[in-house]
mmCIF file of C-alpha atoms in Angstrom:
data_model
loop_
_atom_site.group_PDB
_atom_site.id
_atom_site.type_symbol
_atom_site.label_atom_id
_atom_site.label_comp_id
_atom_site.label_asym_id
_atom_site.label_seq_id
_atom_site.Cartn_x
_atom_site.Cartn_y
_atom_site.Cartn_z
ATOM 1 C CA UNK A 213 -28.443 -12.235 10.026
ATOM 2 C CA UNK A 214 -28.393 -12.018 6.347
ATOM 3 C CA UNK A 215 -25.040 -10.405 5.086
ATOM 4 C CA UNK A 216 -23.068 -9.657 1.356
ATOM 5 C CA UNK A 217 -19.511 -10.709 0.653
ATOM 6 C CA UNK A 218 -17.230 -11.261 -1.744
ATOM 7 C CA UNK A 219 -15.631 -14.250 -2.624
ATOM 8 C CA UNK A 220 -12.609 -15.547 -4.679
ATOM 9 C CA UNK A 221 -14.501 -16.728 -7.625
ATOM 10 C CA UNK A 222 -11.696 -17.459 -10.365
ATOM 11 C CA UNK A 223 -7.852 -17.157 -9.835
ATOM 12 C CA UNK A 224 -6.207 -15.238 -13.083
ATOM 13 C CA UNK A 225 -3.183 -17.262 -13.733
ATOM 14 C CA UNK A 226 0.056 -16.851 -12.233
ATOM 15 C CA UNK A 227 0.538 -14.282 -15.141
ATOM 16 C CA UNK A 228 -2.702 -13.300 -16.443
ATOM 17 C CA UNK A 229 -3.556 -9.980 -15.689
ATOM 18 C CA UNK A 230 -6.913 -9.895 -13.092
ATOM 19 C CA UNK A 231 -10.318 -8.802 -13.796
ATOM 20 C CA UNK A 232 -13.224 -7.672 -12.124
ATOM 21 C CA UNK A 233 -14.661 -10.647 -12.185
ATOM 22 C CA UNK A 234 -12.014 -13.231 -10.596
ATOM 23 C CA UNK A 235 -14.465 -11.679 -8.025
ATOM 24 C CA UNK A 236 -18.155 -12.733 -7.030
ATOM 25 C CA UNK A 237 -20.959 -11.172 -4.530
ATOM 26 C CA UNK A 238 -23.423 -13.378 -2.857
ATOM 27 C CA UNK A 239 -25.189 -13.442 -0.094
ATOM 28 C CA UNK A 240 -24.273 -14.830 2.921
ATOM 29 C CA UNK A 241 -25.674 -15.032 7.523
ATOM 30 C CA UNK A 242 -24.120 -15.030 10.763
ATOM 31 C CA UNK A 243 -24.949 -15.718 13.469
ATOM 32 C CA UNK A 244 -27.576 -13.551 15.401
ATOM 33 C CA UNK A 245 -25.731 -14.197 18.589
ATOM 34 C CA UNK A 246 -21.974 -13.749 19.458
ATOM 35 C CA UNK A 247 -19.635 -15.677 21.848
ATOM 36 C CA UNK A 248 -17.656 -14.399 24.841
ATOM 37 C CA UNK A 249 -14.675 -12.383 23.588
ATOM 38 C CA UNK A 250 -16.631 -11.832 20.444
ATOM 39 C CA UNK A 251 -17.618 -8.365 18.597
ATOM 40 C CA UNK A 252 -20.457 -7.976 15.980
ATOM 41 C CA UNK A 253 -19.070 -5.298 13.652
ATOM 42 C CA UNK A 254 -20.391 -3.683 10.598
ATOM 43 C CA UNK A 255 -17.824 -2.896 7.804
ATOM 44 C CA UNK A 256 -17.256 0.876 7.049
ATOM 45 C CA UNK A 257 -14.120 0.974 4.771
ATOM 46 C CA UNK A 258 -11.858 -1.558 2.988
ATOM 47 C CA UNK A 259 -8.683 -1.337 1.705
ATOM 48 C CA UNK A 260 -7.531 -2.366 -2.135
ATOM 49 C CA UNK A 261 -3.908 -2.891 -2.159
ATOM 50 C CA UNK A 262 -1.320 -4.150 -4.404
ATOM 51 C CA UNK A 263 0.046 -6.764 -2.764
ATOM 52 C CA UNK A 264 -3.076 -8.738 -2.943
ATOM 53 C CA UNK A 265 -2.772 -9.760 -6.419
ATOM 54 C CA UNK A 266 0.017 -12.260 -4.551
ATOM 55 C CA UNK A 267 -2.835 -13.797 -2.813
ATOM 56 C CA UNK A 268 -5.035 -14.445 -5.970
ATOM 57 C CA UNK A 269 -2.228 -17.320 -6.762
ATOM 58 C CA UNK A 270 -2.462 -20.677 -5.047
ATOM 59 C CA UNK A 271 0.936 -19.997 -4.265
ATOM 60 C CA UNK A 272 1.497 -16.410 -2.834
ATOM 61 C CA UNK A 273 5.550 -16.960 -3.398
ATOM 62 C CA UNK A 274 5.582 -15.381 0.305
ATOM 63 C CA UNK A 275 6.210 -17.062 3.528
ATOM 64 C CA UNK A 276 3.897 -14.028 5.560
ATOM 65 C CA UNK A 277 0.848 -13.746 2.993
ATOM 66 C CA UNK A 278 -1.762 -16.924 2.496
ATOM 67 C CA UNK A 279 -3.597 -17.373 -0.849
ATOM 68 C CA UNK A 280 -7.204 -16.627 -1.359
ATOM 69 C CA UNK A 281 -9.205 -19.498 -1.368
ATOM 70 C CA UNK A 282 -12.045 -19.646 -4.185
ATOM 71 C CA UNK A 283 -15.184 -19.167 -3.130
ATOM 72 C CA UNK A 284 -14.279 -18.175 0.432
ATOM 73 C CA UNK A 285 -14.796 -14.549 1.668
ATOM 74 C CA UNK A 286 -11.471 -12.324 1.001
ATOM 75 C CA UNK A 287 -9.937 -10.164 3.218
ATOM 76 C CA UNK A 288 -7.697 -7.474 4.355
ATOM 77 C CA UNK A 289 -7.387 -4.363 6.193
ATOM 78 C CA UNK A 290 -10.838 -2.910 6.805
ATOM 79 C CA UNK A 291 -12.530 -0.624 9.484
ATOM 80 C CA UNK A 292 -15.373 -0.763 11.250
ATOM 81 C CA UNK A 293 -17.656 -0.036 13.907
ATOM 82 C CA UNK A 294 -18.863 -2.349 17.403
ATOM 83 C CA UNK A 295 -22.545 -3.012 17.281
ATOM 84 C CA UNK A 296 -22.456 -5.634 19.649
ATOM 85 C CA UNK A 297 -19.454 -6.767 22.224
ATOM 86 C CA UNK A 298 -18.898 -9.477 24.686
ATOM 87 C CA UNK A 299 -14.909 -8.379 24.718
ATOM 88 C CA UNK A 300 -13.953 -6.808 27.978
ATOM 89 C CA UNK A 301 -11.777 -4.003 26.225
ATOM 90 C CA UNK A 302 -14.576 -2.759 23.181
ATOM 91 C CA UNK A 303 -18.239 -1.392 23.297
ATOM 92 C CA UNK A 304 -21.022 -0.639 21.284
ATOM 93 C CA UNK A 305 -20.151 2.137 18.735
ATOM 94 C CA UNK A 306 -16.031 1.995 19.473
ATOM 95 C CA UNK A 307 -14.386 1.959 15.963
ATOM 96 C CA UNK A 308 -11.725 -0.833 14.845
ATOM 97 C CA UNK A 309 -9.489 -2.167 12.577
ATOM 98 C CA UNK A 310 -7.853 -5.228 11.501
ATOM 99 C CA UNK A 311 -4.924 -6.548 8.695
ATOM 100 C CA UNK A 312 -7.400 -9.521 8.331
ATOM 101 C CA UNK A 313 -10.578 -7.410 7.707
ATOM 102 C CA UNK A 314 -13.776 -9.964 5.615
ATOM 103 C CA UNK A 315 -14.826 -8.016 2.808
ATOM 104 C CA UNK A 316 -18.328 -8.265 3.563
ATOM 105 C CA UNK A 317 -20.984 -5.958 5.318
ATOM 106 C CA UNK A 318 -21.137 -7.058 8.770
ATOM 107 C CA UNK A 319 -19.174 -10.138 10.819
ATOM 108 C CA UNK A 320 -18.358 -11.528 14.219
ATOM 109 C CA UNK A 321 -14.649 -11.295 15.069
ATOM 110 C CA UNK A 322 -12.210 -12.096 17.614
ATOM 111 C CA UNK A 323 -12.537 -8.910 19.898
ATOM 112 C CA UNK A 324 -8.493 -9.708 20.722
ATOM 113 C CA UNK A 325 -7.643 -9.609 17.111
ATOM 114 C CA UNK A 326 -8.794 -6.208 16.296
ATOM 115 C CA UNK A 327 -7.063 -2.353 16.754
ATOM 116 C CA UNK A 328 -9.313 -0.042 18.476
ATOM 117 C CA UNK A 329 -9.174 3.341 16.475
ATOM 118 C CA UNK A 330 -9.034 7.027 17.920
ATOM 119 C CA UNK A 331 -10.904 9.198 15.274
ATOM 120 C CA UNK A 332 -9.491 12.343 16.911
ATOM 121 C CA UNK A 333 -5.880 11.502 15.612
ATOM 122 C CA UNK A 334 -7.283 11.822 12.285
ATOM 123 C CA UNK A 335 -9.682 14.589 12.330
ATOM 124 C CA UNK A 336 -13.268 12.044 12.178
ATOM 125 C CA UNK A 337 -11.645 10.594 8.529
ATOM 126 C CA UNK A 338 -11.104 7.187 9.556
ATOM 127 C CA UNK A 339 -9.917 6.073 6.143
ATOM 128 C CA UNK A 340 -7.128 7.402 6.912
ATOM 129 C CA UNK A 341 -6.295 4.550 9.207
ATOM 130 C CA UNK A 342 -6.055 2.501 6.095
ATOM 131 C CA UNK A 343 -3.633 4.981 4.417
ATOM 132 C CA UNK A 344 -1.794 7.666 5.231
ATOM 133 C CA UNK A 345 -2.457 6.566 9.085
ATOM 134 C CA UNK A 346 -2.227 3.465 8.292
ATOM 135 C CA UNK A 347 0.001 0.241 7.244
ATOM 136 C CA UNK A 348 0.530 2.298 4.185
ATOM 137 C CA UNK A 349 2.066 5.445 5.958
ATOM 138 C CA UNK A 350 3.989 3.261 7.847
ATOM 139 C CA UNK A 351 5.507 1.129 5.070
ATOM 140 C CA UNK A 352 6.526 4.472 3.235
ATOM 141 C CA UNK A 353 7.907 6.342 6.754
ATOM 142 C CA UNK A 354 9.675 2.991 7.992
ATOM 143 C CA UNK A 355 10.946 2.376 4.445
ATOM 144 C CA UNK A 356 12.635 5.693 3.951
ATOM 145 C CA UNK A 357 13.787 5.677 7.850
ATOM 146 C CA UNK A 358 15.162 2.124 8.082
ATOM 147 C CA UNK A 359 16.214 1.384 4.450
ATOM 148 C CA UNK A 360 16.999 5.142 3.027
ATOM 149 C CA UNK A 361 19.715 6.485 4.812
ATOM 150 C CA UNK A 362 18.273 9.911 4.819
ATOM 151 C CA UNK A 363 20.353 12.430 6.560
ATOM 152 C CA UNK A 364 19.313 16.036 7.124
ATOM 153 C CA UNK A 365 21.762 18.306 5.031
ATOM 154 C CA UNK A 366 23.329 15.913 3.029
ATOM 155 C CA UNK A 367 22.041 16.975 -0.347
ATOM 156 C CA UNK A 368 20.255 13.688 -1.326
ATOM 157 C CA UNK A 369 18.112 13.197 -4.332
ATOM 158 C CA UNK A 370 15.146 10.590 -4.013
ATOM 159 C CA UNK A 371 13.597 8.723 -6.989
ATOM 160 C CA UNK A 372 10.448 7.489 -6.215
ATOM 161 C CA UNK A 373 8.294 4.997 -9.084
ATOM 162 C CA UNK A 374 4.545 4.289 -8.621
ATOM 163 C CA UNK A 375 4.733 8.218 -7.528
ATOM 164 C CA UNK A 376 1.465 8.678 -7.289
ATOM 165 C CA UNK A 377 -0.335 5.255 -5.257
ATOM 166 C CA UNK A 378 -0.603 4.964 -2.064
ATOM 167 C CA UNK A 379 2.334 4.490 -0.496
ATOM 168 C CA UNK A 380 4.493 6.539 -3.486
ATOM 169 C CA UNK A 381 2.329 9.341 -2.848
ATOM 170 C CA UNK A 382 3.175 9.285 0.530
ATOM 171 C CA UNK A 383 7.186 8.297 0.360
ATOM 172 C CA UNK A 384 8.305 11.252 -1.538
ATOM 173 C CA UNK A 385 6.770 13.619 0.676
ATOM 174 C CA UNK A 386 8.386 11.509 3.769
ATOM 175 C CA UNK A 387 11.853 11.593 2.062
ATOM 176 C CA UNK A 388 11.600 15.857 2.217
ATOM 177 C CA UNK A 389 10.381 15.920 5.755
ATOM 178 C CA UNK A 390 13.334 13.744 6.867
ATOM 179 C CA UNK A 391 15.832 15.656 4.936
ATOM 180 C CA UNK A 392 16.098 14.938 1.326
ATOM 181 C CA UNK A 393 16.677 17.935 -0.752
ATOM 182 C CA UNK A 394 15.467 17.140 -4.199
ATOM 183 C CA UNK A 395 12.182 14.599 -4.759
ATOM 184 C CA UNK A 396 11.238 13.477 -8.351
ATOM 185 C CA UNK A 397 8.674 11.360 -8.552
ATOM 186 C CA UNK A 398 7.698 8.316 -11.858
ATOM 187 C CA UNK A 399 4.040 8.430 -12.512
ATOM 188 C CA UNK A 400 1.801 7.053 -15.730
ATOM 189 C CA UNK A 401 -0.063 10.400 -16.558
ATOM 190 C CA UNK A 402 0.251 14.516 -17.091
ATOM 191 C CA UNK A 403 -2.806 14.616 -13.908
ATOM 192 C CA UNK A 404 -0.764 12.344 -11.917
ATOM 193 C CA UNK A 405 2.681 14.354 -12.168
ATOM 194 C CA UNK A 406 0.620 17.330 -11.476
ATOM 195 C CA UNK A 407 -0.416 16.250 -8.693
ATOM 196 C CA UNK A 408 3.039 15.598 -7.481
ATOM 197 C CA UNK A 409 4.536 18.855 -8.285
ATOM 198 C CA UNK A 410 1.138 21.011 -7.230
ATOM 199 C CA UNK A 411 -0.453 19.350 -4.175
ATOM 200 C CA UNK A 412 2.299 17.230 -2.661
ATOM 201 C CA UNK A 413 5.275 19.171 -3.241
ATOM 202 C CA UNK A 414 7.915 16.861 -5.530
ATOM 203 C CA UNK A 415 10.180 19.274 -7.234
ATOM 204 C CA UNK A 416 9.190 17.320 -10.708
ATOM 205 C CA UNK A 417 7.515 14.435 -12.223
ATOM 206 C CA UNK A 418 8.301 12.375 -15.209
ATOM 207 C CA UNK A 419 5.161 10.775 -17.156
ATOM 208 C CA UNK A 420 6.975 7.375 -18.520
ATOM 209 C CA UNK A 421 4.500 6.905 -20.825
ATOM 210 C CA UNK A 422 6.275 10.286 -22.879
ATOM 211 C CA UNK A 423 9.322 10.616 -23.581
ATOM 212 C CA UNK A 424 12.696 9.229 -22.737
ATOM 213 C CA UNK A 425 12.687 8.340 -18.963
ATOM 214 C CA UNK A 426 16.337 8.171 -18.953
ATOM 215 C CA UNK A 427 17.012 11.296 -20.737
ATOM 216 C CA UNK A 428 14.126 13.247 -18.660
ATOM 217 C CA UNK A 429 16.005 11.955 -15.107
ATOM 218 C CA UNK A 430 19.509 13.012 -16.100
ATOM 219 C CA UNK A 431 17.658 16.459 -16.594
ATOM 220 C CA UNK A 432 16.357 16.229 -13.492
ATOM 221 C CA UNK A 433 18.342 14.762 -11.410
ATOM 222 C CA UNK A 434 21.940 15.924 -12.391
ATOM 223 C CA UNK A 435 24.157 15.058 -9.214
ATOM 224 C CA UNK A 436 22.880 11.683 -9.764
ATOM 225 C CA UNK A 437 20.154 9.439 -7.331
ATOM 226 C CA UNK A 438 20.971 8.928 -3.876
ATOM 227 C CA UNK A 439 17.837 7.146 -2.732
ATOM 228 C CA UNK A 440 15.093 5.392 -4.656
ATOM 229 C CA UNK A 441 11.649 4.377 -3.375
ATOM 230 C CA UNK A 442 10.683 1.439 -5.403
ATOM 231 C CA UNK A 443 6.899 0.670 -6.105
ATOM 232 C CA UNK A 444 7.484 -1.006 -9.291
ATOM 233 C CA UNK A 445 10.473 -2.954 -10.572
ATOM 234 C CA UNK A 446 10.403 -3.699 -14.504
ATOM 235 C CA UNK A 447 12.468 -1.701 -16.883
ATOM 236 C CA UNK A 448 11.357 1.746 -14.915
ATOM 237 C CA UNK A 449 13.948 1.023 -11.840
ATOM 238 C CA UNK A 450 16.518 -0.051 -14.200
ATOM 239 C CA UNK A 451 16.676 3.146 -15.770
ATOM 240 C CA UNK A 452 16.649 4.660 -12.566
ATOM 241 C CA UNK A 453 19.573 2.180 -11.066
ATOM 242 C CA UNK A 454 21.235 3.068 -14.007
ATOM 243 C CA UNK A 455 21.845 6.757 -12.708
ATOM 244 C CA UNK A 456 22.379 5.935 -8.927
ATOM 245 C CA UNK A 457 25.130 6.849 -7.011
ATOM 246 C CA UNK A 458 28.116 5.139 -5.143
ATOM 247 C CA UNK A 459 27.100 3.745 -1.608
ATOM 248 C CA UNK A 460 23.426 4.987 -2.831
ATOM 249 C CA UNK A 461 20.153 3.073 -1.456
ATOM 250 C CA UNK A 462 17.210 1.330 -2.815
ATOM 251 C CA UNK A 463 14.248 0.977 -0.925
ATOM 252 C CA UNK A 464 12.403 -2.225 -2.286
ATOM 253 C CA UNK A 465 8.922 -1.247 -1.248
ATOM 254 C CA UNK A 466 7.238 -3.168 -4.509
ATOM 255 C CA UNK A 467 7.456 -4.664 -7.914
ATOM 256 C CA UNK A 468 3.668 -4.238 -9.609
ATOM 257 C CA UNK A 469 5.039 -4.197 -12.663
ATOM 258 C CA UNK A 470 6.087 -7.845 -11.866
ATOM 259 C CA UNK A 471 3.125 -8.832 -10.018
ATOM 260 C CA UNK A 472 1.490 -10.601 -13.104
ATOM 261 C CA UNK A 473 4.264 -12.429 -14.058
ATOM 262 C CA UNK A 474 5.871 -15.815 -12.333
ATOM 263 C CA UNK A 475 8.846 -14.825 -10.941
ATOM 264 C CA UNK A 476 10.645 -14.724 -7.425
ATOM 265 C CA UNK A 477 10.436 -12.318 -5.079
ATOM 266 C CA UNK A 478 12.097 -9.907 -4.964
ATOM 267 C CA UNK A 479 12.866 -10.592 -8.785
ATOM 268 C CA UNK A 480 16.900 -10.517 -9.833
ATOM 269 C CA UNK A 481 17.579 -7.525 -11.263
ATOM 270 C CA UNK A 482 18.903 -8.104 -15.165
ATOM 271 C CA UNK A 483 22.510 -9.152 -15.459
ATOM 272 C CA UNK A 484 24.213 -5.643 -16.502
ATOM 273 C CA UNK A 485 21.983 -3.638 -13.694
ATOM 274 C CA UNK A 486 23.074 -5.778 -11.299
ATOM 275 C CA UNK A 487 26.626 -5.615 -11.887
ATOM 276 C CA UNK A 488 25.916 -1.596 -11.779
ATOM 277 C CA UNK A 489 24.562 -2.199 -8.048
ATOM 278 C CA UNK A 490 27.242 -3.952 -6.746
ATOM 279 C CA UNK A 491 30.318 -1.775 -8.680
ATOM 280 C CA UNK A 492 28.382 1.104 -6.939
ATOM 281 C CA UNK A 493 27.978 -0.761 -3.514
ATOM 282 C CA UNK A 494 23.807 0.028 -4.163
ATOM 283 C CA UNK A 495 22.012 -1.456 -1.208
ATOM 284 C CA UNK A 496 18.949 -3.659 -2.799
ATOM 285 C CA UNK A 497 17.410 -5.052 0.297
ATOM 286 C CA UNK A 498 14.063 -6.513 1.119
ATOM 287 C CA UNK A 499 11.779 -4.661 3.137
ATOM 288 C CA UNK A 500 8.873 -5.661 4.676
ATOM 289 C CA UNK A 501 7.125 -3.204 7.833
ATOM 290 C CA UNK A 502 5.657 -6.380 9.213
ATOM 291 C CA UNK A 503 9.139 -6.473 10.763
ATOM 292 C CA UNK A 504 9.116 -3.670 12.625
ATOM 293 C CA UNK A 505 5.890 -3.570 14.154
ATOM 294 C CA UNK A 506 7.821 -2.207 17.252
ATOM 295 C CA UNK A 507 7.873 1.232 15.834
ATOM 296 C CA UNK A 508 3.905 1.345 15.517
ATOM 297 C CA UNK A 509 2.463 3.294 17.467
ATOM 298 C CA UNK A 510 5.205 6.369 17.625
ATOM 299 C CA UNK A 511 5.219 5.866 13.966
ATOM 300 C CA UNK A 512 1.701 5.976 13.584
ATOM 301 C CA UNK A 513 1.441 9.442 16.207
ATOM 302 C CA UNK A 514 3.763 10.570 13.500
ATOM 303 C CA UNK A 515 1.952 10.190 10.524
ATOM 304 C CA UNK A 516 -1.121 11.630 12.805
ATOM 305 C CA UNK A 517 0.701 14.846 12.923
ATOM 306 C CA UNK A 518 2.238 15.540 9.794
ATOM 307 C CA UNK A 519 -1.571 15.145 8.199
ATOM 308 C CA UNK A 520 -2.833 18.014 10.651
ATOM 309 C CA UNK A 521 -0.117 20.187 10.585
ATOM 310 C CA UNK A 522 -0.654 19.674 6.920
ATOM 311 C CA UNK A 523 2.538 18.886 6.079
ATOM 312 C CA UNK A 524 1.362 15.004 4.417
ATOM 313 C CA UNK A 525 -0.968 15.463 2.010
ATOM 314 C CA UNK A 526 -3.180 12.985 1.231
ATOM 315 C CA UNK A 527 -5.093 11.552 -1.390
ATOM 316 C CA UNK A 528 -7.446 8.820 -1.928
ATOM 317 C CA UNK A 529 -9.749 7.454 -4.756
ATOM 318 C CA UNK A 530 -12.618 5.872 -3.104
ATOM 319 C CA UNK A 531 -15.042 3.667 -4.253
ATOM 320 C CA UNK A 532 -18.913 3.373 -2.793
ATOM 321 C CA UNK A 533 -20.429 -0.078 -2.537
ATOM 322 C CA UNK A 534 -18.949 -3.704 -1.986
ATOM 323 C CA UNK A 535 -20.492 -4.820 -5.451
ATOM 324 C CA UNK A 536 -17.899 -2.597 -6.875
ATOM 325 C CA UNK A 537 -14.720 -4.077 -5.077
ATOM 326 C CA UNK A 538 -13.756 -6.474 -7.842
ATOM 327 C CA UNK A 539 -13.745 -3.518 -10.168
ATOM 328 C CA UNK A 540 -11.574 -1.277 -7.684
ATOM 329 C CA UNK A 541 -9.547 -3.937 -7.823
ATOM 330 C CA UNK A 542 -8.577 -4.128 -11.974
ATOM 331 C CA UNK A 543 -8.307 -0.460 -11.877
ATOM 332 C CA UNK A 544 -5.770 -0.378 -8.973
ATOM 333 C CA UNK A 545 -3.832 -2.692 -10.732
ATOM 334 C CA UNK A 546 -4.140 -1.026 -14.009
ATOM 335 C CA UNK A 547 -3.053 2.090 -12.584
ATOM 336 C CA UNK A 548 -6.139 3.572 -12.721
ATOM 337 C CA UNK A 549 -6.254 5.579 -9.298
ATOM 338 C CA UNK A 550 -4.735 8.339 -7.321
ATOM 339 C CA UNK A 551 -3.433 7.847 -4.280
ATOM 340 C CA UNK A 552 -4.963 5.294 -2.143
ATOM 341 C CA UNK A 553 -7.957 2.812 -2.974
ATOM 342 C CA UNK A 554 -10.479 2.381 -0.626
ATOM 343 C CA UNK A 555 -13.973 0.821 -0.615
ATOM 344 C CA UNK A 556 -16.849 2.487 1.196
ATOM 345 C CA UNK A 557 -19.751 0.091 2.250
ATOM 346 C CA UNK A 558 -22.693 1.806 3.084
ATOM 347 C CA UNK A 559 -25.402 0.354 5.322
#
């Protein structure tokens, strides 16, 4: 069976910035006949996330994430649908998902490797089990449960950077919905901060590409920050450490503002910002869901809900065609989207 898929074609450099075309298309086959315990599935959606510019590198600088190889097939989370099974526990037409999804149009997978998906819980948009459903809900709902310190009543002010990705999108509305009183979101345009305030209810936005970021967050934040959900690292959360409270908490989601650079993980904050952190007893520490897979599935039910009460609004900027993936790509990493990035392959 004839196939397309994409494949590592050039790395960008530990800190070169990457381009649509690191990325090639070709054509591929599988086999026309599957193994016991094997599923033929054909792709439906696949997710373009941050962290993947880690796996570009020969070196991902993580101990969980393994590096792209060039010209082999990427991967990640992706959806699809059976159209053939030999696996006891899927059929023909069941819909599934997987952290180690092929980006190409159709493959044969280990049926025991893959999540089947209820499309019910999410209202027939199964995208959403890449997002807001998804390992992305669940980083920004585990983040602000286990690392956040949220408590109903107490007043808190969240800070969140990257405001208006994915999982940012997502966190601040979290942070209100388990108790925190004021949410300001850090985005990169007037449409994105809009957004924020309009659709997804953050009390304000600050554009940090106008004006002074500092200035704007002592305006809107005046009791301080009690909790900040950080996407992106760099000079941005430094400002915002600089106006955290005592025995405050920083929830180290991401640093793609560090992404194209060669540094450690998580990167040490400058000298002056980090003596701030530990005069104010500010909790910096690493969080990664992956450890608290336990929580899934009630997390996941969760997420499920808040979307149809409406109460989690969600956004994504999707993106037909696997040709176009590379592209997706440089534009998620440029900032270029709303919400979260998803392919759509069609037949």
């Amino acid at each position: 069976m004839i196939i397309q898929r994409v494949v590592l074609s050039s790395r960008p450099g530990k800190n070169g910035v990457p381009v649509a075309e690191n990325f090639r298309l070709e054509q591929s086959a599988i086999a026309d006949t599957i193994q016991a315990g094997q599923v033929r599935v054909r792709t439906l959606y696949l997710s373009v996330d941050p962290y993947m510019r880690c796996r570009m590198n020969e070196d991902t600088g993580s101990d969980y994430l393994l590096p792209w190889q060039l010209s082999e097939v990427a991967d990640g989370g992706g959806i699809g649908v059976v159209e053939e099974s030999k696996h006891q526990n899927l059929a023909k037409g069941d819909f599934v998902t997987s952290f180690n999804w092929p980006w190409q149009t159709a493959a044969i997978l280990d049926g025991s490797l893959l999540q089947k998906l209820d499309p019910q819980l999410v209202s027939g948009r199964l995208s959403y089990f890449l997002g807001a459903a998804g390992i992305t809900g669940l980083t920004a709902l585990l983040g602000v449960k286990e690392k956040g310190h949220v408590a109903v009543g107490a007043g808190q002010t969240m800070v969140v950077s990257g405001a208006a990705g994915a999982c940012g999108s997502l966190a601040g509305q979290i942070g209100r919905l388990e108790g925190c009183s004021r949410v300001v979101g850090i985005a990169g345009t007037d449409e994105k901060c809009s957004i924020l305030v309009r659709e997804m209810g953050f009390d304000a936005a600050i554009n940090y590409k106008k004006g002074d970021v500092a200035e704007q967050l002592r305006e809107l934040c005046p009791g301080g920050v009690d909790v900040y959900f950080d996407n992106v690292g760099g000079d941005i959360s430094d400002t915002v450490i600089r106006q955290m409270n005592q025995n405050s908490h920083i929830i180290l989601c991401g640093q793609i503002s560090q992404y194209n650079k060669d540094v450690p993980y998580p990167p040490p904050l400058p000298p002056d910002i980090e003596k701030i952190r530990k005069e104010r007893n500010i909790t910096r520490e690493r969080f990664l869901v992956l450890n608290y897979m336990d929580k899934q599935e009630a997390s996941v039910l969760q997420l499920c809900q808040w979307i149809q009460e409406g109460k989690l609004k969600v956004r994504e900027t999707v993106v037909e065609g696997l040709a176009n993936i590379g592209a997706a790509f440089q534009s998620m990493m440029n900032g270029g989207n709303i919400g979260k990035q998803i392919v759509s392959i069609s037949k």
